[in-house]
Coordinates of C-alpha atoms in Angstrom, one line a residue:
X11 CA -166.1 -91.8 39.1
X12 CA -164.0 -94.1 37.4
X13 CA -160.7 -94.6 37.8
X14 CA -159.6 -91.1 36.3
X15 CA -161.9 -89.5 38.5
X16 CA -161.2 -87.3 42.1
X17 CA -159.7 -88.4 44.5
X18 CA -162.5 -87.7 47.6
X19 CA -160.6 -89.8 50.1
X20 CA -159.4 -86.4 52.2
X21 CA -162.4 -85.5 53.6
X22 CA -162.6 -88.4 55.6
X23 CA -159.8 -86.8 57.3
X24 CA -160.5 -83.4 57.5
X25 CA -162.0 -82.4 60.2
X26 CA -160.9 -78.4 61.7
X27 CA -161.8 -75.8 60.2
X28 CA -159.1 -74.0 58.8
X29 CA -158.8 -70.4 59.7
X30 CA -156.8 -69.7 56.6
X31 CA -159.9 -66.8 56.8
X32 CA -157.6 -64.5 59.4
X33 CA -155.9 -63.9 55.9
X34 CA -158.8 -63.7 53.5
X35 CA -158.6 -64.6 49.8
X36 CA -156.2 -63.7 47.4
X37 CA -156.8 -61.6 45.1
X38 CA -156.6 -64.3 42.9
X39 CA -159.0 -67.0 44.8
X40 CA -161.0 -63.2 45.0
X41 CA -161.0 -63.5 40.8
X42 CA -161.4 -66.9 40.0
X43 CA -165.0 -67.7 42.3
X44 CA -166.2 -63.8 40.7
X45 CA -165.6 -66.2 37.5
X46 CA -167.5 -69.3 37.9
X47 CA -169.8 -67.3 39.9
X48 CA -170.6 -64.9 37.5
X49 CA -170.1 -62.4 40.4
X50 CA -173.0 -63.9 42.7
X51 CA -172.4 -65.0 45.8
X52 CA -173.2 -67.9 45.5
X53 CA -171.2 -70.6 44.1
X54 CA -173.9 -72.9 42.3
X55 CA -173.2 -76.6 41.9
X56 CA -172.8 -76.6 37.8
X57 CA -170.7 -73.4 38.6
X58 CA -168.3 -75.6 41.2
X59 CA -168.2 -78.4 38.0
X60 CA -167.4 -75.7 35.4
X61 CA -164.0 -74.3 38.4
X62 CA -163.0 -78.4 38.2
X63 CA -163.1 -78.3 34.9
X64 CA -161.4 -75.2 32.9
X65 CA -159.3 -74.2 35.6
X66 CA -158.1 -77.3 37.7
X67 CA -158.6 -79.2 34.6
X68 CA -160.2 -82.5 36.3
X69 CA -161.6 -84.5 32.8
X70 CA -164.9 -83.3 32.8
X71 CA -165.9 -87.4 32.5
X72 CA -164.3 -87.6 35.8
X73 CA -166.4 -85.5 37.5
X74 CA -170.2 -85.2 36.0
X75 CA -173.2 -83.0 38.1
X76 CA -173.4 -85.6 40.6
X77 CA -170.6 -86.3 41.8
X78 CA -169.9 -82.6 42.1
X79 CA -173.1 -82.4 43.9
X80 CA -171.7 -84.9 46.6
X81 CA -168.5 -84.1 46.3
X82 CA -170.2 -80.4 48.1
X83 CA -172.3 -82.3 50.2
X84 CA -169.9 -84.6 51.3
X85 CA -167.2 -80.6 51.7
X86 CA -170.5 -78.8 53.6
X87 CA -170.7 -81.5 56.1
X88 CA -167.1 -81.1 57.3
X89 CA -168.1 -77.4 57.5
X90 CA -171.3 -76.6 59.2
X91 CA -172.1 -72.5 59.7
X92 CA -173.0 -70.9 56.7
X93 CA -177.1 -69.9 55.9
X94 CA -175.7 -72.3 52.4
X95 CA -175.7 -75.5 54.2
X96 CA -178.4 -75.4 56.4
X97 CA -180.9 -77.2 53.5
X98 CA -180.4 -81.2 52.9
X99 CA -179.9 -80.0 49.6
X100 CA -176.3 -77.8 48.9
X101 CA -177.1 -74.8 47.3
X102 CA -173.4 -74.0 46.4
X103 CA -171.1 -72.3 47.9
X104 CA -169.7 -68.9 49.1
X105 CA -166.4 -66.9 48.9
X106 CA -165.3 -68.5 52.3
X107 CA -166.6 -72.3 51.2
X108 CA -164.5 -72.1 48.5
X109 CA -161.4 -70.5 50.0
X110 CA -161.6 -73.4 52.4
X111 CA -162.5 -75.7 49.4
X112 CA -159.2 -75.1 47.2
X113 CA -157.5 -75.9 51.2
X114 CA -157.9 -79.5 50.9
X115 CA -156.7 -79.7 46.7
X116 CA -154.1 -82.2 46.0
X117 CA -151.5 -81.3 44.4
X118 CA -150.8 -84.4 42.8
X119 CA -152.4 -87.3 40.3
X120 CA -152.9 -90.0 43.2
X121 CA -153.2 -93.2 41.4
X122 CA -150.8 -95.4 39.7
X123 CA -151.1 -94.3 35.4
X124 CA -148.2 -95.9 33.9
X125 CA -148.6 -98.9 32.3
X126 CA -146.8 -101.6 33.8
X127 CA -146.5 -104.2 31.3
X128 CA -142.9 -103.2 30.0
X129 CA -140.0 -105.0 31.2
X130 CA -139.1 -103.9 34.8
X131 CA -135.8 -102.6 32.6
X132 CA -138.4 -99.2 31.3
X133 CA -138.9 -98.9 34.8
X134 CA -137.0 -95.9 37.4
X135 CA -137.1 -98.9 41.1
X136 CA -137.5 -96.4 44.5
X137 CA -134.1 -98.4 45.4
X138 CA -132.1 -98.5 49.0
X139 CA -128.4 -99.2 49.2
X140 CA -127.4 -100.7 53.5
X141 CA -130.9 -100.8 53.6
X142 CA -130.6 -103.0 56.9
X143 CA -128.5 -99.6 58.5
X144 CA -129.9 -98.0 61.3
X145 CA -127.6 -94.9 61.2
X146 CA -124.1 -94.1 59.3
X147 CA -121.7 -97.0 57.6
X148 CA -119.3 -97.9 60.2
X149 CA -120.6 -98.1 63.7
X150 CA -123.8 -97.9 62.9
X151 CA -126.6 -100.9 64.6
X152 CA -127.8 -103.5 61.2
X153 CA -131.6 -103.9 62.1
X154 CA -134.0 -105.3 59.9
X155 CA -136.0 -102.0 61.3
X156 CA -134.6 -99.8 59.0
X157 CA -136.0 -103.1 56.1
X158 CA -139.8 -102.6 58.1
X159 CA -139.2 -97.7 57.6
X160 CA -138.3 -98.2 54.1
X161 CA -140.2 -101.0 52.5
X162 CA -142.9 -99.0 54.7
X163 CA -143.1 -95.2 52.4
X164 CA -142.7 -97.7 49.0
X165 CA -139.5 -98.6 48.7
X166 CA -139.0 -101.6 46.4
X167 CA -134.9 -102.6 46.1
X168 CA -133.6 -104.2 50.0
X169 CA -130.0 -104.3 49.5
X170 CA -128.7 -106.7 52.4
X171 CA -124.3 -107.9 52.4
X172 CA -124.2 -111.4 53.8
X173 CA -120.9 -113.1 55.6
X174 CA -120.2 -115.5 57.7
X175 CA -120.1 -116.2 61.0
X176 CA -118.0 -116.7 62.9
X177 CA -118.9 -120.1 63.4
X178 CA -118.8 -119.9 59.9
X179 CA -122.3 -122.4 60.3
X180 CA -124.8 -119.0 59.9
X181 CA -125.3 -116.2 57.7
X182 CA -125.3 -112.5 58.4
X183 CA -126.1 -108.8 57.7
X184 CA -123.7 -106.0 58.6
X185 CA -121.9 -103.7 56.6
X186 CA -118.7 -105.2 56.7
X187 CA -115.1 -104.6 57.9
X188 CA -116.7 -102.2 60.0
X189 CA -118.0 -101.5 63.3
X190 CA -121.6 -102.3 62.1
X191 CA -123.8 -105.1 64.8
X192 CA -125.0 -107.8 62.7
X193 CA -128.7 -109.0 62.2
X194 CA -129.8 -112.4 61.1
X195 CA -130.3 -112.6 57.5
X196 CA -133.2 -115.3 58.7
X197 CA -134.6 -112.6 60.6
X198 CA -134.9 -109.2 57.6
X199 CA -136.3 -111.9 55.1
X200 CA -139.0 -112.6 57.3
X201 CA -139.1 -108.5 57.6
X202 CA -139.2 -108.4 54.0
X203 CA -141.5 -111.0 53.2
X204 CA -144.6 -109.6 55.9
X205 CA -143.6 -105.9 54.4
X206 CA -142.9 -106.4 50.6
X207 CA -147.1 -105.1 49.3
X208 CA -147.4 -102.7 52.6
X209 CA -147.4 -99.8 50.0
X210 CA -147.6 -101.9 46.6
X211 CA -148.4 -105.1 45.1
X212 CA -145.3 -104.9 42.4
X213 CA -142.5 -106.6 44.1
X214 CA -139.4 -106.0 45.9
X215 CA -135.9 -107.1 44.2
X216 CA -133.4 -107.6 47.1
X217 CA -129.5 -107.5 46.3
X218 CA -127.5 -109.4 48.1
X219 CA -123.4 -108.8 48.7
X220 CA -122.1 -112.1 49.4
X221 CA -119.0 -113.1 50.8
X222 CA -120.0 -116.8 51.1
X223 CA -118.8 -119.9 51.1
X224 CA -120.0 -122.5 48.2
X225 CA -121.7 -124.3 51.2
X226 CA -123.3 -121.0 52.9
X227 CA -124.9 -120.0 50.0
X228 CA -126.9 -123.3 50.1
X229 CA -127.8 -121.9 53.4
X230 CA -128.7 -118.7 51.5
X231 CA -130.8 -120.5 49.4
X232 CA -132.8 -122.3 51.4
X233 CA -133.4 -120.1 53.3
X234 CA -134.9 -118.0 50.9
X235 CA -137.4 -120.5 49.9
X236 CA -138.5 -121.9 52.8
X237 CA -139.7 -118.1 53.6
X238 CA -140.3 -116.7 51.3
X239 CA -142.6 -120.6 49.3
X240 CA -144.8 -119.8 46.4
X241 CA -143.6 -115.9 46.3
X242 CA -139.9 -116.4 45.1
X243 CA -140.0 -116.0 41.3
X244 CA -136.9 -117.8 39.8
X245 CA -136.9 -117.8 36.7
X246 CA -138.3 -122.0 35.2
X247 CA -135.2 -121.8 32.2
X248 CA -131.2 -122.5 33.4
X249 CA -130.5 -120.1 31.3
X250 CA -130.5 -116.2 31.6
X251 CA -132.9 -114.6 30.5
X252 CA -133.3 -112.2 26.5
X253 CA -135.8 -109.8 28.7
X254 CA -136.7 -109.0 32.6
X255 CA -140.3 -109.9 33.0
X256 CA -143.0 -107.2 33.7
X257 CA -143.3 -105.6 37.0
X258 CA -147.4 -106.5 36.2
X259 CA -146.7 -109.8 36.1
X260 CA -144.7 -109.8 39.4
X261 CA -147.1 -108.8 41.8
X262 CA -146.9 -109.3 44.9
X263 CA -142.8 -112.1 43.8
X264 CA -139.8 -111.6 45.7
X265 CA -136.5 -112.0 43.2
X266 CA -133.5 -111.8 44.3
X267 CA -130.6 -109.9 42.0
X268 CA -126.8 -111.6 43.5
X269 CA -124.3 -112.0 41.3
X270 CA -123.6 -115.2 39.7
X271 CA -120.9 -117.5 42.2
X272 CA -118.4 -118.9 39.5
X273 CA -117.7 -122.4 38.5
X274 CA -114.8 -124.1 40.6
X275 CA -114.3 -120.8 42.2
X276 CA -115.7 -118.4 44.8
X277 CA -116.7 -115.5 45.4
X278 CA -114.9 -112.2 42.9
X279 CA -113.9 -108.6 45.3
X280 CA -117.0 -107.0 45.0
X281 CA -118.8 -103.4 45.8
X282 CA -118.2 -104.4 48.9
X283 CA -114.0 -103.7 48.6
X284 CA -115.0 -100.0 47.8
X285 CA -117.3 -99.2 50.0
X286 CA -114.9 -100.0 53.1
X287 CA -112.3 -98.5 50.0
X288 CA -110.5 -101.5 50.5
X289 CA -108.2 -103.3 47.3
X290 CA -108.1 -106.5 46.1
X291 CA -109.6 -109.7 47.1
X292 CA -110.9 -110.2 51.0
X293 CA -109.4 -112.8 52.6
X294 CA -112.2 -114.8 52.5
X295 CA -112.5 -115.4 48.8
X296 CA -109.2 -116.8 48.9
X297 CA -109.6 -119.5 51.9
X298 CA -113.4 -120.2 49.1
X299 CA -111.5 -120.7 46.3
X300 CA -110.0 -124.3 47.8
X301 CA -113.2 -125.1 49.3
X302 CA -114.9 -124.2 46.0
X303 CA -113.3 -126.5 44.0
X304 CA -114.1 -129.3 45.6
X305 CA -118.0 -128.5 44.5
X306 CA -118.6 -128.9 40.7
X307 CA -120.5 -125.9 40.3
X308 CA -121.1 -123.3 43.1
X309 CA -124.6 -124.2 45.4
X310 CA -126.7 -125.1 42.1
X311 CA -129.7 -123.9 44.4
X312 CA -128.5 -121.0 44.7
X313 CA -127.5 -120.0 41.0
X314 CA -130.7 -121.3 39.9
X315 CA -132.7 -118.6 42.3
X316 CA -131.4 -115.7 40.8
X317 CA -133.4 -113.9 38.4
X318 CA -131.1 -110.8 37.7
X319 CA -127.6 -111.6 37.9
X320 CA -125.5 -108.5 37.8
X321 CA -122.0 -107.8 38.6
X322 CA -119.1 -105.7 38.2
X323 CA -117.0 -103.9 35.9
X324 CA -113.7 -104.8 35.2
X325 CA -111.5 -104.2 32.7
X326 CA -112.5 -100.9 30.5
X327 CA -115.7 -99.0 31.2
X328 CA -116.5 -98.9 28.0
X329 CA -116.8 -102.9 27.3
X330 CA -118.5 -104.3 30.4
X331 CA -121.6 -101.6 29.0
X332 CA -121.7 -103.0 25.4
X333 CA -125.7 -105.2 25.3
X334 CA -125.3 -108.5 24.7
X335 CA -127.7 -111.3 24.3
X336 CA -129.1 -111.9 27.6
X337 CA -130.2 -109.1 30.0
X338 CA -128.4 -108.7 33.2
X339 CA -127.2 -105.5 36.1
X340 CA -124.8 -103.2 36.0
X341 CA -123.1 -102.1 38.8
X342 CA -121.9 -98.7 38.7
X343 CA -120.6 -96.1 42.1
X344 CA -121.3 -92.7 42.2
X345 CA -118.1 -91.5 40.4
X346 CA -117.4 -94.3 38.6
X347 CA -120.9 -93.2 37.0
X348 CA -119.6 -90.1 36.1
X349 CA -116.9 -90.7 34.4
X350 CA -118.4 -92.8 32.1
X351 CA -121.4 -90.4 31.6
X352 CA -118.2 -87.7 31.0
X353 CA -116.3 -90.1 28.4
X354 CA -119.3 -92.9 27.2
X355 CA -123.1 -90.6 28.4
X356 CA -124.9 -93.0 25.2
X357 CA -123.2 -95.9 25.9
X358 CA -124.7 -95.5 29.0
X359 CA -128.2 -94.9 27.8
X360 CA -127.8 -97.5 25.1
X361 CA -126.6 -100.0 27.7
X362 CA -129.8 -99.4 30.3
X363 CA -132.7 -99.4 27.9
X364 CA -132.3 -103.0 28.0
X365 CA -130.4 -103.4 31.0
X366 CA -130.4 -102.4 34.9
X367 CA -128.3 -100.1 35.7
X368 CA -127.6 -100.0 39.7
X369 CA -125.8 -96.9 41.2
X370 CA -124.7 -96.9 44.9
X371 CA -123.0 -94.1 47.2
X372 CA -119.8 -94.1 47.4
X373 CA -117.7 -95.5 50.0
X374 CA -116.8 -92.4 51.4
X375 CA -119.9 -90.9 51.9
X376 CA -120.0 -92.6 56.2
X377 CA -122.2 -90.6 57.9
X378 CA -125.0 -92.2 55.6
X379 CA -125.2 -89.0 52.8
X380 CA -126.2 -89.6 49.2
X381 CA -125.8 -88.0 45.6
X382 CA -127.2 -85.7 43.1
X383 CA -130.0 -88.6 41.5
X384 CA -130.1 -87.2 38.0
X385 CA -127.1 -88.1 36.8
X386 CA -128.3 -91.8 36.9
X387 CA -131.4 -90.6 36.2
X388 CA -131.0 -89.3 33.0
X389 CA -129.1 -91.5 31.5
X390 CA -131.8 -94.6 32.6
X391 CA -130.3 -96.2 35.1
X392 CA -133.0 -98.0 36.5
X393 CA -131.7 -98.5 40.4
X394 CA -129.8 -94.8 41.7
X395 CA -129.4 -96.2 45.2
X396 CA -130.1 -93.9 48.6
X397 CA -128.8 -94.5 51.9
X398 CA -132.8 -94.2 52.6
X399 CA -131.8 -93.4 57.3
X400 CA -130.8 -90.2 56.2
X401 CA -132.3 -86.4 56.0
X402 CA -130.0 -84.7 53.1
X403 CA -132.0 -82.8 50.6
X404 CA -131.0 -85.5 48.2
X405 CA -133.3 -88.1 50.2
X406 CA -136.6 -85.5 50.0
X407 CA -135.8 -85.5 45.7
X408 CA -135.5 -89.5 46.0
X409 CA -138.9 -90.0 48.2
X410 CA -140.5 -86.4 45.7
X411 CA -139.6 -88.7 43.3
X412 CA -141.1 -91.6 44.0
X413 CA -144.4 -90.3 44.9
X414 CA -145.2 -90.7 40.9
X415 CA -147.3 -93.1 39.3
X416 CA -149.8 -93.5 42.5
X417 CA -145.8 -94.2 45.0
X418 CA -145.8 -97.7 44.4
X419 CA -141.8 -97.6 43.5
X420 CA -142.0 -97.7 40.2
X421 CA -142.4 -94.9 37.7
X422 CA -142.1 -95.6 34.2
X423 CA -138.8 -94.9 32.4
X424 CA -139.7 -91.3 29.9
X425 CA -139.7 -92.3 26.4
X426 CA -137.1 -91.0 25.3
X427 CA -134.7 -93.3 27.1
X428 CA -136.2 -96.7 25.6
X429 CA -136.2 -95.6 21.9
X430 CA -133.4 -95.2 19.7
X431 CA -133.5 -93.1 16.6
X432 CA -133.8 -93.8 12.8
X433 CA -129.7 -94.1 12.7
X434 CA -129.9 -96.6 16.1
X435 CA -129.3 -93.5 17.8
X436 CA -130.1 -93.2 21.4
X437 CA -130.4 -90.3 24.3
X438 CA -127.4 -87.8 24.3
X439 CA -128.1 -86.2 28.3
X440 CA -125.1 -83.9 26.9
X441 CA -127.0 -82.0 24.4
X442 CA -129.6 -79.9 25.8
X443 CA -133.3 -79.4 23.5
X444 CA -135.3 -76.8 23.2
X445 CA -137.7 -75.8 25.9
X446 CA -140.6 -78.4 25.8
X447 CA -142.9 -76.7 27.8
X448 CA -142.3 -73.8 30.7
X449 CA -143.8 -74.6 34.5
X450 CA -145.1 -71.5 35.9
X451 CA -145.5 -71.5 40.0
X452 CA -147.4 -68.6 41.7
X453 CA -146.8 -69.1 45.6
X454 CA -149.9 -67.1 47.5
X455 CA -149.8 -67.8 51.6
X456 CA -148.7 -70.6 53.5
X457 CA -151.0 -72.2 57.1
X458 CA -150.7 -73.9 60.5
X459 CA -147.5 -73.2 61.5
X460 CA -149.8 -72.4 64.4
X461 CA -150.6 -75.1 65.1
X462 CA -148.1 -77.8 64.7
X463 CA -145.3 -75.6 66.3
X464 CA -144.9 -73.7 69.2
X465 CA -144.8 -70.3 69.9
X466 CA -142.1 -69.7 71.4
X467 CA -140.5 -72.5 68.3
X468 CA -139.7 -69.7 65.8
X469 CA -139.4 -66.7 67.3
X470 CA -139.2 -66.2 71.4
X471 CA -140.8 -62.9 71.4
X472 CA -142.7 -62.7 68.2
X473 CA -144.0 -64.7 65.3
X474 CA -142.2 -66.0 62.3
X475 CA -140.5 -64.4 59.4
X476 CA -141.3 -66.7 56.7
X477 CA -140.0 -66.9 53.8
X478 CA -140.8 -70.0 50.5
X479 CA -137.9 -70.9 48.1
X480 CA -138.9 -72.5 45.0
X481 CA -136.7 -75.0 42.3
X482 CA -136.8 -76.6 40.1
X483 CA -133.9 -79.8 40.0
X484 CA -133.9 -81.7 36.7
X485 CA -131.8 -82.0 34.1
X486 CA -128.2 -79.9 34.6
X487 CA -130.3 -77.1 31.6
X488 CA -134.2 -77.1 34.0
X489 CA -132.5 -75.7 37.1
X490 CA -133.3 -72.9 38.7
X491 CA -134.2 -71.1 42.1
X492 CA -136.7 -68.0 43.1
X493 CA -137.7 -66.8 46.0
X494 CA -140.0 -64.7 48.1
X495 CA -139.5 -61.7 49.8
X496 CA -139.8 -62.4 53.8
X497 CA -143.0 -61.6 55.5
X498 CA -142.7 -60.9 58.8
X499 CA -143.4 -60.9 62.2
X500 CA -146.5 -63.6 60.6
X501 CA -147.6 -66.7 61.1
X502 CA -149.6 -66.7 57.9
X503 CA -147.4 -65.3 55.4
X504 CA -149.4 -63.8 52.9
X505 CA -146.2 -63.8 48.8
X506 CA -148.6 -63.9 46.1
X507 CA -145.5 -64.6 44.2
X508 CA -144.8 -66.1 41.1
X509 CA -142.3 -67.2 39.4
X510 CA -141.8 -69.4 35.8
X511 CA -139.5 -72.6 34.9
X512 CA -138.8 -73.3 31.6
X513 CA -138.5 -76.6 31.5
X514 CA -136.5 -78.7 28.6
X515 CA -136.8 -82.1 29.7
X516 CA -140.3 -82.0 32.2
X517 CA -140.3 -85.5 32.7
X518 CA -137.4 -85.5 35.6
X519 CA -138.3 -82.0 37.0
X520 CA -139.2 -82.0 40.1
X521 CA -140.0 -79.2 42.1
X522 CA -138.5 -78.3 45.5
X523 CA -140.2 -76.7 47.2
X524 CA -138.2 -75.6 50.7
X525 CA -139.7 -72.4 53.7
X526 CA -137.7 -70.7 55.7
X527 CA -138.4 -68.4 58.7
X528 CA -135.7 -65.4 58.1
X529 CA -133.0 -65.6 61.8
X530 CA -131.2 -62.1 61.5
X531 CA -128.3 -63.8 64.0
X532 CA -128.6 -67.9 63.4
X533 CA -129.0 -69.2 60.5
X534 CA -132.2 -69.5 59.1
X535 CA -135.2 -71.9 61.1
X536 CA -136.6 -74.7 58.4
X537 CA -140.1 -74.6 58.2
X538 CA -140.8 -77.7 56.0
X539 CA -139.9 -78.7 52.4
X540 CA -141.6 -80.8 49.4
X541 CA -140.5 -82.2 46.7
X542 CA -143.1 -82.7 43.9
X543 CA -142.4 -84.6 40.4
X544 CA -143.5 -82.1 37.6
X545 CA -145.2 -85.0 35.4
X546 CA -147.9 -85.8 37.6
X547 CA -148.5 -81.1 38.7
X548 CA -152.1 -81.1 38.5
X549 CA -152.7 -77.5 37.5
X550 CA -154.7 -74.7 39.0
X551 CA -155.0 -74.3 43.4
X552 CA -153.4 -76.2 44.6
X553 CA -152.5 -76.4 48.2
X554 CA -149.0 -77.9 48.5
X555 CA -148.5 -79.9 52.1
X556 CA -145.0 -79.8 53.6
X557 CA -143.1 -82.5 55.4
X558 CA -140.3 -82.1 57.9
X559 CA -137.0 -83.5 57.2
X560 CA -136.6 -86.5 57.8
X561 CA -140.5 -86.6 55.2
X562 CA -142.7 -86.7 57.4
X563 CA -145.4 -84.6 56.6
X564 CA -146.5 -81.6 58.9
X565 CA -150.5 -82.1 60.7
X566 CA -151.5 -79.2 59.9
X567 CA -148.4 -76.9 57.4
X568 CA -149.8 -75.8 54.2
X569 CA -149.0 -73.8 50.8
X570 CA -151.5 -72.2 48.8
X571 CA -150.6 -72.5 45.5
X572 CA -151.3 -72.3 41.8
X573 CA -149.5 -74.7 39.0
X574 CA -150.3 -73.3 35.4
X575 CA -148.2 -74.6 31.6
X576 CA -147.9 -73.2 29.3

C-alpha cells in the first residue's frame, strides 16, 4: 500500500465492539450491503474491495485485493464472534460486521498531500496570538505551557511580546501594560526548541513584538543563537529576500519574524499599543532613542537573524499594500483588515500572493475570544492569529481548518488566490461566483454518549433528546445552516436526514457539525462538535468523531454520516 493508501492505524486502538447494533443499521446501509453483497448474507473480500473503491472513493490502486483481505482480517481479529470468522481465512462480512466496520471509517484524508515546495507565502499557516497567555488578556499568567500545548496541536507561528525586566538586564515575555505575570524569554525559547516539531517537521516561525533597548536586542540575538544553534534559519545575505523559502526547504528549522530595528533610533510603536488600546510611542521607546544614537547600527546581530521582515501600516493603507521587489510581512488588526477588505479587497489579494499578511484580534478582546477567520483567508492572509486558549466556535473552525493536509500546520492556498489573469487582474473576494460543486451531507445516527457521559448528564430522569446542527462556514455566499429533528429519549439517536449545500468556493468551506441536547427550560446542552475542511472530506459513509468545547476528542462519541459531491 503506497502513500495514498488507507490508513488502518485506527484498528490498533479499537478494541471495543460498538453497541450500534442496538439501533440497527439505517436503510441506506442495508441497501448498500445488499447491492455489493449481490443480495447474499455475506459480503466477500472482492465485493468489500468494490465497496471501498466504488462507494467510498478509495483509489483502486491504493486498495489491492490483498489490502482488502488484510483489512478484513484485522477487523475480524478485533470483532470475533461471527461464524464467518471462525476460519483462519476470512470469507467476508455479515451485515452487522459491515455496520460495525462503517463506524471505523475516517472522514478525512490523513496524509500530508499538498505540494510543500512553494514559497512559504503560498500557504495558510496555523498561527497563535499572544501564545504565552494562560487565560485572559489582562491578568492571566504568562507561561510556556500554552506555547507547548499550541505546538502539540500543530500551531506553527508562536508570538512572544518582549519587554525589559525591572533591572533592565534581562528579557521577559508578558502582555505589556497589563497585570499578566511575566515568564522569562529563555524559558519560552527552550520550550519551543523541545516541542517545535512534535506534530510535523515543517518550520516554526517565532514572531517577536519587541519593546527593547538595542542592548537587550543584542541579548535576544545571543539567546536565540545559543538556544537554537543550527536549527535556526536566517538569510545568508544581509539583504531582505526577494522570495520566501519553502516549507519543504525549511523542515526542522526555526525562523524569526519581527520588525527590523531602525538605524540609530529605538523601536517605534507597535502592535502592543493597539492591543492595549494606548496611542503613540510608549515611554520606554523614547528612552531607547537616546541610547540607540550611540550605536552606529541598532543591534546588528539581531537584525541579521530576521528572516521575515515585519511592519505595521503607517500612513495610507493602500500604500502599505503596495507590492515591492522585496518580500515582507504586514500586520493588521481584525478591524483594519475588515476596512481594507471593504476598500481595497483586490489590493490585499495582490499583496498576499507574494507577501505575508498577519491578522490579529482587536485589543478589546480581553477575554481571549476570536473573530471570523474567513475574512483573512479569502483575501489570502497567511497568518490569521488566534487566541488558542479560547474555546469559542471560531477556535473550533481554526482547529478544523488545520486538520487539513495531515495536520502539519501549513495548507497550500487555493490557486485562485495566487494566479493573476491575462490583464494582471486578481481574485475579487466581493464577487459572487457560480456554484462549483454541491455537497450532500446525510446524518444517519449518533453513538457513544452512553459510554462517555454519566446517565444523568443531560437529563436527570430520562435519556437525552439529541439533534444535530450542520453548518457550512466559508465565503459569505456559501454559508448555510440546517438542523435535524429532535429525537426524544434516546442514547443512540437515529435521524436519517440529508442536507444539501451548494458551494461557490469549496476550497475555503468548512463543515461545522454540532450536536445539542434539547432542554425545554434552559439553554440546550452541548453534546459535541467537529469542524471538517470540505476539501479534505472523503466521500461515502464515514464515522465523524466529536470533540468537546476545548477541542479534545471524546473517546466514543461518533456520528455516522454520508458525504457526496455532485
